[in-house]
mmCIF file of C-alpha atoms in Angstrom:
data_model
loop_
_atom_site.group_PDB
_atom_site.id
_atom_site.type_symbol
_atom_site.label_atom_id
_atom_site.label_comp_id
_atom_site.label_asym_id
_atom_site.label_seq_id
_atom_site.Cartn_x
_atom_site.Cartn_y
_atom_site.Cartn_z
ATOM 1 C CA MET A 3 196.738 127.324 4.067
ATOM 2 C CA GLY A 4 200.098 128.527 5.264
ATOM 3 C CA LYS A 5 198.528 131.824 6.412
ATOM 4 C CA GLY A 6 195.997 130.055 8.562
ATOM 5 C CA VAL A 7 198.657 128.048 10.305
ATOM 6 C CA LEU A 8 200.612 131.180 11.051
ATOM 7 C CA LEU A 9 197.588 133.028 12.331
ATOM 8 C CA SER A 10 196.653 130.131 14.566
ATOM 9 C CA GLY A 11 200.097 129.926 15.998
ATOM 10 C CA ALA A 12 200.198 133.662 16.664
ATOM 11 C CA LEU A 13 196.916 133.488 18.573
ATOM 12 C CA HIS A 14 198.145 130.587 20.668
ATOM 13 C CA VAL A 15 201.303 132.485 21.598
ATOM 14 C CA ALA A 16 199.273 135.579 22.545
ATOM 15 C CA ALA A 17 197.018 133.557 24.747
ATOM 16 C CA ILE A 18 199.925 131.981 26.550
ATOM 17 C CA LEU A 19 201.479 135.399 27.190
ATOM 18 C CA VAL A 20 198.294 136.745 28.572
ATOM 19 C CA LEU A 21 198.080 133.857 30.941
ATOM 20 C CA VAL A 22 201.649 134.286 32.038
ATOM 21 C CA ILE A 23 201.913 138.068 32.263
ATOM 22 C CA GLY A 24 198.264 139.083 32.843
ATOM 23 C CA LEU A 25 196.114 141.710 31.246
ATOM 24 C CA PRO A 26 197.087 145.340 31.614
ATOM 25 C CA SER A 27 195.081 147.149 34.372
ATOM 26 C CA PHE A 28 193.178 150.170 33.164
ATOM 27 C CA VAL A 29 191.271 150.809 36.483
ATOM 28 C CA SER A 30 192.875 152.029 39.752
ATOM 29 C CA VAL A 31 192.437 149.666 42.730
ATOM 30 C CA PRO A 32 191.436 151.405 46.020
ATOM 31 C CA GLU A 33 193.706 151.049 48.977
ATOM 32 C CA VAL A 34 192.505 148.859 51.826
ATOM 33 C CA ALA A 35 192.869 150.306 55.401
ATOM 34 C CA PRO A 36 194.588 148.117 57.967
ATOM 35 C CA PRO A 37 192.190 146.196 60.294
ATOM 36 C CA ILE A 38 191.396 147.713 63.721
ATOM 37 C CA PRO A 39 190.718 145.311 66.635
ATOM 38 C CA VAL A 40 187.372 145.913 68.396
ATOM 39 C CA GLU A 41 186.189 144.432 71.756
ATOM 40 C CA LEU A 42 182.515 144.026 72.665
ATOM 41 C CA VAL A 43 181.725 144.933 76.291
ATOM 42 C CA GLU A 44 178.259 144.561 77.957
ATOM 43 C CA LEU A 45 176.899 147.786 79.369
ATOM 44 C CA ASP A 46 175.383 146.156 82.477
ATOM 45 C CA GLU A 47 178.793 145.105 83.749
ATOM 46 C CA GLN A 48 180.480 148.467 83.224
ATOM 47 C CA ALA A 49 177.766 150.965 84.096
ATOM 48 C CA PRO A 50 177.331 151.756 87.829
ATOM 49 C CA LYS A 51 174.208 150.283 89.313
ATOM 50 C CA PRO A 52 171.702 152.797 90.654
ATOM 51 C CA SER A 53 170.944 152.656 94.376
ATOM 52 C CA PRO A 54 167.584 151.024 95.172
ATOM 53 C CA LYS A 55 164.771 153.387 96.036
ATOM 54 C CA PRO A 56 163.357 153.055 99.556
ATOM 55 C CA LYS A 57 159.946 151.408 99.721
ATOM 56 C CA PRO A 58 157.177 153.838 100.492
ATOM 57 C CA LYS A 59 155.525 153.431 103.895
ATOM 58 C CA PRO A 60 151.985 152.061 103.729
ATOM 59 C CA GLU A 61 149.421 154.704 104.399
ATOM 60 C CA PRO A 62 147.069 153.968 107.326
ATOM 61 C CA GLU A 63 143.706 152.709 106.243
ATOM 62 C CA LYS A 64 140.996 155.225 106.545
ATOM 63 C CA GLN A 65 138.099 154.076 108.654
ATOM 64 C CA PRO A 66 134.809 154.414 106.831
ATOM 65 C CA GLU A 67 132.663 157.148 108.144
ATOM 66 C CA PRO A 68 129.508 155.880 109.873
ATOM 67 C CA GLU A 69 126.506 156.166 107.700
ATOM 68 C CA PRO A 70 123.898 158.513 109.003
ATOM 69 C CA GLU A 71 120.866 156.800 110.451
ATOM 70 C CA PRO A 72 117.918 157.002 108.111
ATOM 71 C CA GLN A 73 115.303 159.282 109.394
ATOM 72 C CA GLN A 74 112.016 157.589 109.970
ATOM 73 C CA ALA A 75 109.411 159.130 107.842
ATOM 74 C CA GLU A 76 106.401 160.196 109.756
ATOM 75 C CA VAL A 77 103.484 157.957 108.944
ATOM 76 C CA PRO A 78 100.345 159.961 108.425
ATOM 77 C CA PRO A 79 97.483 158.755 110.603
ATOM 78 C CA ALA A 80 95.108 156.412 108.867
ATOM 79 C CA PRO A 81 91.821 158.007 108.000
ATOM 80 C CA LYS A 82 88.955 156.880 110.127
ATOM 81 C CA PRO A 83 86.596 154.592 108.219
ATOM 82 C CA GLU A 84 83.215 155.978 107.687
ATOM 83 C CA PRO A 85 80.494 153.984 109.435
ATOM 84 C CA ILE A 86 78.604 151.757 107.047
ATOM 85 C CA ALA A 87 74.930 151.552 107.496
ATOM 86 C CA PRO A 88 73.854 147.922 108.159
ATOM 87 C CA GLU A 89 71.963 146.386 105.300
ATOM 88 C CA PRO A 90 68.569 144.972 106.133
ATOM 89 C CA GLU A 91 68.626 141.198 106.470
ATOM 90 C CA PRO A 92 66.609 139.376 103.821
ATOM 91 C CA GLU A 93 63.636 137.509 105.074
ATOM 92 C CA PRO A 94 64.228 133.721 105.148
ATOM 93 C CA GLU A 95 62.469 131.862 102.435
ATOM 94 C CA GLN A 96 60.205 129.079 103.497
ATOM 95 C CA VAL A 97 61.435 125.774 102.100
ATOM 96 C CA VAL A 98 58.837 123.129 101.560
ATOM 97 C CA LEU A 99 60.302 119.710 102.357
ATOM 98 C CA PRO A 100 59.084 116.748 100.350
ATOM 99 C CA PRO A 101 57.222 114.096 102.340
ATOM 100 C CA GLU A 102 59.468 111.378 103.710
ATOM 101 C CA PRO A 103 59.049 108.008 102.004
ATOM 102 C CA GLU A 104 57.500 105.318 104.097
ATOM 103 C CA PRO A 105 60.085 102.780 105.368
ATOM 104 C CA GLU A 106 59.968 99.429 103.715
ATOM 105 C CA PRO A 107 58.926 96.553 105.973
ATOM 106 C CA PRO A 108 61.914 94.440 107.102
ATOM 107 C CA LYS A 109 62.445 91.305 105.142
ATOM 108 C CA PRO A 110 61.986 88.116 107.167
ATOM 109 C CA GLU A 111 65.155 86.218 107.860
ATOM 110 C CA ALA A 112 65.633 83.086 105.846
ATOM 111 C CA GLU A 113 65.675 80.616 108.711
ATOM 112 C CA PRO A 114 65.234 77.499 106.501
ATOM 113 C CA GLU A 115 68.402 78.371 104.536
ATOM 114 C CA LYS A 116 70.502 78.551 107.727
ATOM 115 C CA GLU A 117 69.159 75.219 108.939
ATOM 116 C CA LYS A 118 69.872 73.774 105.500
ATOM 117 C CA GLU A 119 73.527 74.955 105.652
ATOM 118 C CA LEU A 120 73.871 73.451 109.118
ATOM 119 C CA ALA A 121 72.406 70.160 107.871
ATOM 120 C CA GLU A 122 74.913 70.060 104.981
ATOM 121 C CA ALA A 123 77.887 70.330 107.390
ATOM 122 C CA PRO A 124 79.671 67.010 107.954
ATOM 123 C CA PRO A 125 78.478 65.267 111.152
ATOM 124 C CA LYS A 126 80.854 65.415 114.106
ATOM 125 C CA PRO A 127 81.640 62.317 116.180
ATOM 126 C CA ARG A 128 79.422 62.171 119.227
ATOM 127 C CA THR A 129 80.974 62.184 122.665
ATOM 128 C CA LYS A 130 79.496 62.227 126.116
ATOM 129 C CA PRO A 131 80.735 65.388 127.895
ATOM 130 C CA GLN A 132 79.402 66.506 131.250
ATOM 131 C CA LEU A 133 78.438 70.011 130.180
ATOM 132 C CA LYS A 134 75.962 72.658 131.204
ATOM 133 C CA ILE A 135 75.044 74.544 128.010
ATOM 134 C CA PRO A 136 73.671 78.079 128.594
ATOM 135 C CA VAL A 137 70.549 78.788 126.568
ATOM 136 C CA PRO A 138 70.633 82.181 124.734
ATOM 137 C CA ASP A 139 68.165 84.880 125.759
ATOM 138 C CA GLN A 140 65.575 84.066 123.120
ATOM 139 C CA PRO A 141 62.005 82.842 123.538
ATOM 140 C CA GLN A 142 61.901 79.058 123.282
ATOM 141 C CA GLU A 143 59.200 76.513 123.849
ATOM 142 C CA PRO A 144 59.423 74.648 127.188
ATOM 143 C CA GLU A 145 59.032 71.294 125.458
ATOM 144 C CA LYS A 146 62.297 71.741 123.523
ATOM 145 C CA LYS A 147 64.155 72.752 126.690
ATOM 146 C CA ASP A 148 62.877 69.748 128.632
ATOM 147 C CA ARG A 149 63.806 67.462 125.754
ATOM 148 C CA LEU A 150 67.374 68.846 125.666
ATOM 149 C CA THR A 151 67.701 68.426 129.444
ATOM 150 C CA SER A 152 66.588 64.807 129.291
ATOM 151 C CA ILE A 153 69.034 64.072 126.464
ATOM 152 C CA LEU A 154 71.920 65.558 128.451
ATOM 153 C CA ARG A 155 70.971 63.497 131.521
ATOM 154 C CA ASN A 156 70.928 60.293 129.482
ATOM 155 C CA VAL A 157 74.326 61.150 128.030
ATOM 156 C CA GLU A 158 75.723 61.776 131.514
ATOM 157 C CA LYS A 159 74.438 58.393 132.760
ATOM 158 C CA LEU A 160 75.964 56.628 129.784
ATOM 159 C CA LYS A 161 79.211 58.475 130.401
ATOM 160 C CA GLU A 162 79.355 57.325 134.022
ATOM 161 C CA GLN A 163 78.680 53.713 133.019
ATOM 162 C CA GLN A 164 81.339 53.610 130.342
ATOM 163 C CA ALA A 165 83.905 55.508 132.507
ATOM 164 C CA ALA A 166 85.646 56.863 129.444
ATOM 165 C CA ARG A 167 87.316 59.566 131.532
ATOM 166 C CA PRO A 168 87.929 60.136 135.282
ATOM 167 C CA ALA A 169 85.276 62.178 137.035
ATOM 168 C CA GLU A 170 87.793 64.678 138.431
ATOM 169 C CA GLU A 171 88.410 66.154 134.995
ATOM 170 C CA PRO A 172 86.102 69.227 134.898
ATOM 171 C CA GLU A 173 84.773 70.801 131.738
ATOM 172 C CA PRO A 174 83.914 74.396 130.843
ATOM 173 C CA SER A 175 80.374 75.079 131.937
ATOM 174 C CA GLY A 176 79.378 76.747 128.685
ATOM 175 C CA ALA A 177 80.178 78.786 125.616
ATOM 176 C CA GLN A 178 78.053 81.495 124.055
ATOM 177 C CA VAL A 179 78.083 82.548 120.405
ATOM 178 C CA ARG A 180 76.676 85.580 118.662
ATOM 179 C CA PRO A 181 72.856 85.682 118.402
ATOM 180 C CA GLN A 182 72.803 86.035 114.577
ATOM 181 C CA ALA A 183 72.266 82.301 114.180
ATOM 182 C CA SER A 184 69.077 80.369 114.758
ATOM 183 C CA PRO A 185 68.586 78.609 118.128
ATOM 184 C CA LEU A 186 69.274 75.246 116.528
ATOM 185 C CA GLU A 187 72.528 76.453 115.011
ATOM 186 C CA GLN A 188 73.599 78.108 118.272
ATOM 187 C CA ARG A 189 73.086 74.891 120.214
ATOM 188 C CA GLU A 190 75.109 72.958 117.655
ATOM 189 C CA LEU A 191 78.012 75.437 117.785
ATOM 190 C CA VAL A 192 77.969 75.411 121.607
ATOM 191 C CA ARG A 193 78.044 71.613 121.572
ATOM 192 C CA ILE A 194 81.082 71.570 119.239
ATOM 193 C CA VAL A 195 83.023 74.121 121.285
ATOM 194 C CA THR A 196 82.330 72.630 124.723
ATOM 195 C CA GLN A 197 83.050 69.118 123.488
ATOM 196 C CA HIS A 198 86.357 70.302 122.041
ATOM 197 C CA MET A 199 87.284 72.219 125.227
ATOM 198 C CA SER A 200 86.501 69.290 127.547
ATOM 199 C CA ARG A 201 89.856 67.639 126.785
ATOM 200 C CA CYS A 202 91.948 70.751 127.577
ATOM 201 C CA TRP A 203 90.624 72.262 130.830
ATOM 202 C CA ARG A 204 91.908 70.992 134.184
ATOM 203 C CA ILE A 205 91.529 72.448 137.699
ATOM 204 C CA GLU A 206 94.798 73.103 139.478
ATOM 205 C CA PRO A 207 95.111 70.892 142.599
ATOM 206 C CA GLY A 208 95.011 72.653 145.965
ATOM 207 C CA ALA A 209 93.060 75.693 144.774
ATOM 208 C CA ARG A 210 91.214 77.409 147.654
ATOM 209 C CA ASP A 211 87.431 77.797 147.231
ATOM 210 C CA ALA A 212 87.619 76.256 143.781
ATOM 211 C CA GLN A 213 83.797 76.100 143.612
ATOM 212 C CA SER A 214 83.593 79.921 143.554
ATOM 213 C CA LEU A 215 86.305 80.475 140.927
ATOM 214 C CA VAL A 216 83.927 81.014 137.985
ATOM 215 C CA VAL A 217 85.955 82.592 135.165
ATOM 216 C CA GLY A 218 84.375 84.446 132.240
ATOM 217 C CA ILE A 219 86.503 84.829 129.088
ATOM 218 C CA LYS A 220 85.871 86.656 125.804
ATOM 219 C CA VAL A 221 87.550 85.003 122.788
ATOM 220 C CA LEU A 222 88.085 86.442 119.289
ATOM 221 C CA MET A 223 88.567 83.782 116.612
ATOM 222 C CA ASN A 224 90.248 83.706 113.199
ATOM 223 C CA ARG A 225 88.588 82.236 110.145
ATOM 224 C CA ASP A 226 90.711 79.054 110.324
ATOM 225 C CA GLY A 227 89.507 78.295 113.877
ATOM 226 C CA SER A 228 92.629 79.640 115.605
ATOM 227 C CA VAL A 229 92.443 82.108 118.507
ATOM 228 C CA ARG A 230 93.202 85.759 117.785
ATOM 229 C CA ALA A 231 92.708 87.231 121.291
ATOM 230 C CA VAL A 232 91.699 86.071 124.792
ATOM 231 C CA LYS A 233 90.370 88.567 127.368
ATOM 232 C CA ILE A 234 89.383 87.924 131.001
ATOM 233 C CA THR A 235 86.114 89.764 131.658
ATOM 234 C CA ASP A 236 86.487 90.306 135.451
ATOM 235 C CA THR A 237 89.713 92.350 135.417
ATOM 236 C CA SER A 238 89.220 93.827 138.907
ATOM 237 C CA ARG A 239 89.076 90.404 140.567
ATOM 238 C CA MET A 240 91.917 89.273 138.336
ATOM 239 C CA ALA A 241 94.143 91.961 139.873
ATOM 240 C CA ALA A 242 92.983 91.535 143.495
ATOM 241 C CA ASP A 243 92.562 87.761 143.967
ATOM 242 C CA ALA A 244 95.630 85.578 143.403
ATOM 243 C CA PHE A 245 93.585 82.339 143.363
ATOM 244 C CA TYR A 246 91.162 83.759 140.818
ATOM 245 C CA ARG A 247 94.095 84.989 138.714
ATOM 246 C CA SER A 248 95.598 81.491 138.761
ATOM 247 C CA ALA A 249 92.274 79.951 137.695
ATOM 248 C CA ALA A 250 91.838 82.551 134.936
ATOM 249 C CA GLU A 251 95.336 81.925 133.568
ATOM 250 C CA ASN A 252 94.615 78.191 133.651
ATOM 251 C CA ALA A 253 91.446 78.746 131.592
ATOM 252 C CA ARG A 254 93.329 81.003 129.172
ATOM 253 C CA ARG A 255 95.978 78.318 128.622
ATOM 254 C CA ALA A 256 93.247 75.734 128.026
ATOM 255 C CA ILE A 257 91.708 77.842 125.239
ATOM 256 C CA LEU A 258 95.069 78.442 123.574
ATOM 257 C CA SER A 259 96.082 74.778 123.795
ATOM 258 C CA CYS A 260 92.785 73.618 122.239
ATOM 259 C CA GLN A 261 93.064 75.730 119.081
ATOM 260 C CA PRO A 262 92.192 75.412 116.267
ATOM 261 C CA PHE A 263 88.481 74.787 116.898
ATOM 262 C CA PRO A 264 86.582 72.610 114.363
ATOM 263 C CA LEU A 265 83.936 75.210 113.448
ATOM 264 C CA PRO A 266 82.220 75.687 110.035
ATOM 265 C CA ILE A 267 83.923 78.406 107.991
ATOM 266 C CA LYS A 268 80.668 79.365 106.247
ATOM 267 C CA ARG A 269 79.292 80.670 109.563
ATOM 268 C CA TYR A 270 82.403 82.587 110.623
ATOM 269 C CA GLU A 271 80.395 85.777 111.229
ATOM 270 C CA VAL A 272 78.470 83.879 113.937
ATOM 271 C CA TRP A 273 81.356 82.378 115.938
ATOM 272 C CA GLN A 274 84.124 84.945 115.323
ATOM 273 C CA GLU A 275 83.441 86.262 118.880
ATOM 274 C CA MET A 276 82.520 83.857 121.707
ATOM 275 C CA ARG A 277 82.239 83.999 125.503
ATOM 276 C CA PHE A 278 83.338 81.077 127.686
ATOM 277 C CA THR A 279 82.296 80.424 131.305
ATOM 278 C CA PHE A 280 84.582 78.073 133.268
ATOM 279 C CA ASN A 281 82.661 76.862 136.364
ATOM 280 C CA PRO A 282 84.533 74.339 138.578
ATOM 281 C CA SER A 283 81.474 73.857 140.849
ATOM 282 C CA GLU A 284 80.055 71.426 138.286
ATOM 283 C CA MET A 285 82.848 69.038 139.179
ATOM 284 C CA PHE A 286 81.867 69.102 142.880
ATOM 285 C CA GLY A 287 78.184 68.559 142.176
ATOM 286 C CA GLY A 288 77.238 72.230 142.646
#
């Protein structure tokens, strides 16, 4: 035990000496050269700048050489066409036409149906106009014409007795409808139109030769009884005679003011075109 204490103490002393004195150096230490100061200089600042090169002069533009005109190639002459021999025309074939069918006989018009439609129309109130109704150009029996004339005369006498309207109020002398209707239906339509027009037509006071101012007017009607167009038939006198023009305009205004006309719509194809004749001489007893 005493040896261990001694050995431990010796080691401690050796360690302390080493720390104090240091270990012996067995390797040579190289010498270090003294430091040399170095400055960094940029080359652009120190080097002389080269002189700028002169800009080269622009070369003049070369004008393009004109292209040579293309030579027109000679067109060889067209060969002459050989004459073609005309072909013989074929003989026309004879066409046999079939026999034409015989025309069917025209069907008779259904006159009773038209009179039946006219009878079904609602009756119009009777008035007593002083009218001269033109008879259409159709063959009629003289007995029927005389009967109609006597009826009109009786109506005129009754009108004068009752004095329902002053005598100086003239009425249109007549109206004509299309001839598709039967004579009975035509007379009924004329009666309706003239009776309706009698309350609208007046002669202008002071008109010169009023008896001769007979005005013919063509009227186109709409289905509702309104007037679509009014045309004066005697246009040459309308342009030349101021008094006739005034009478014609008066008749035109009367037709327009009287619309719509109370006509049956079922027979529109009959009365869609009518012709009026305004005759003032009836007022003066002519």
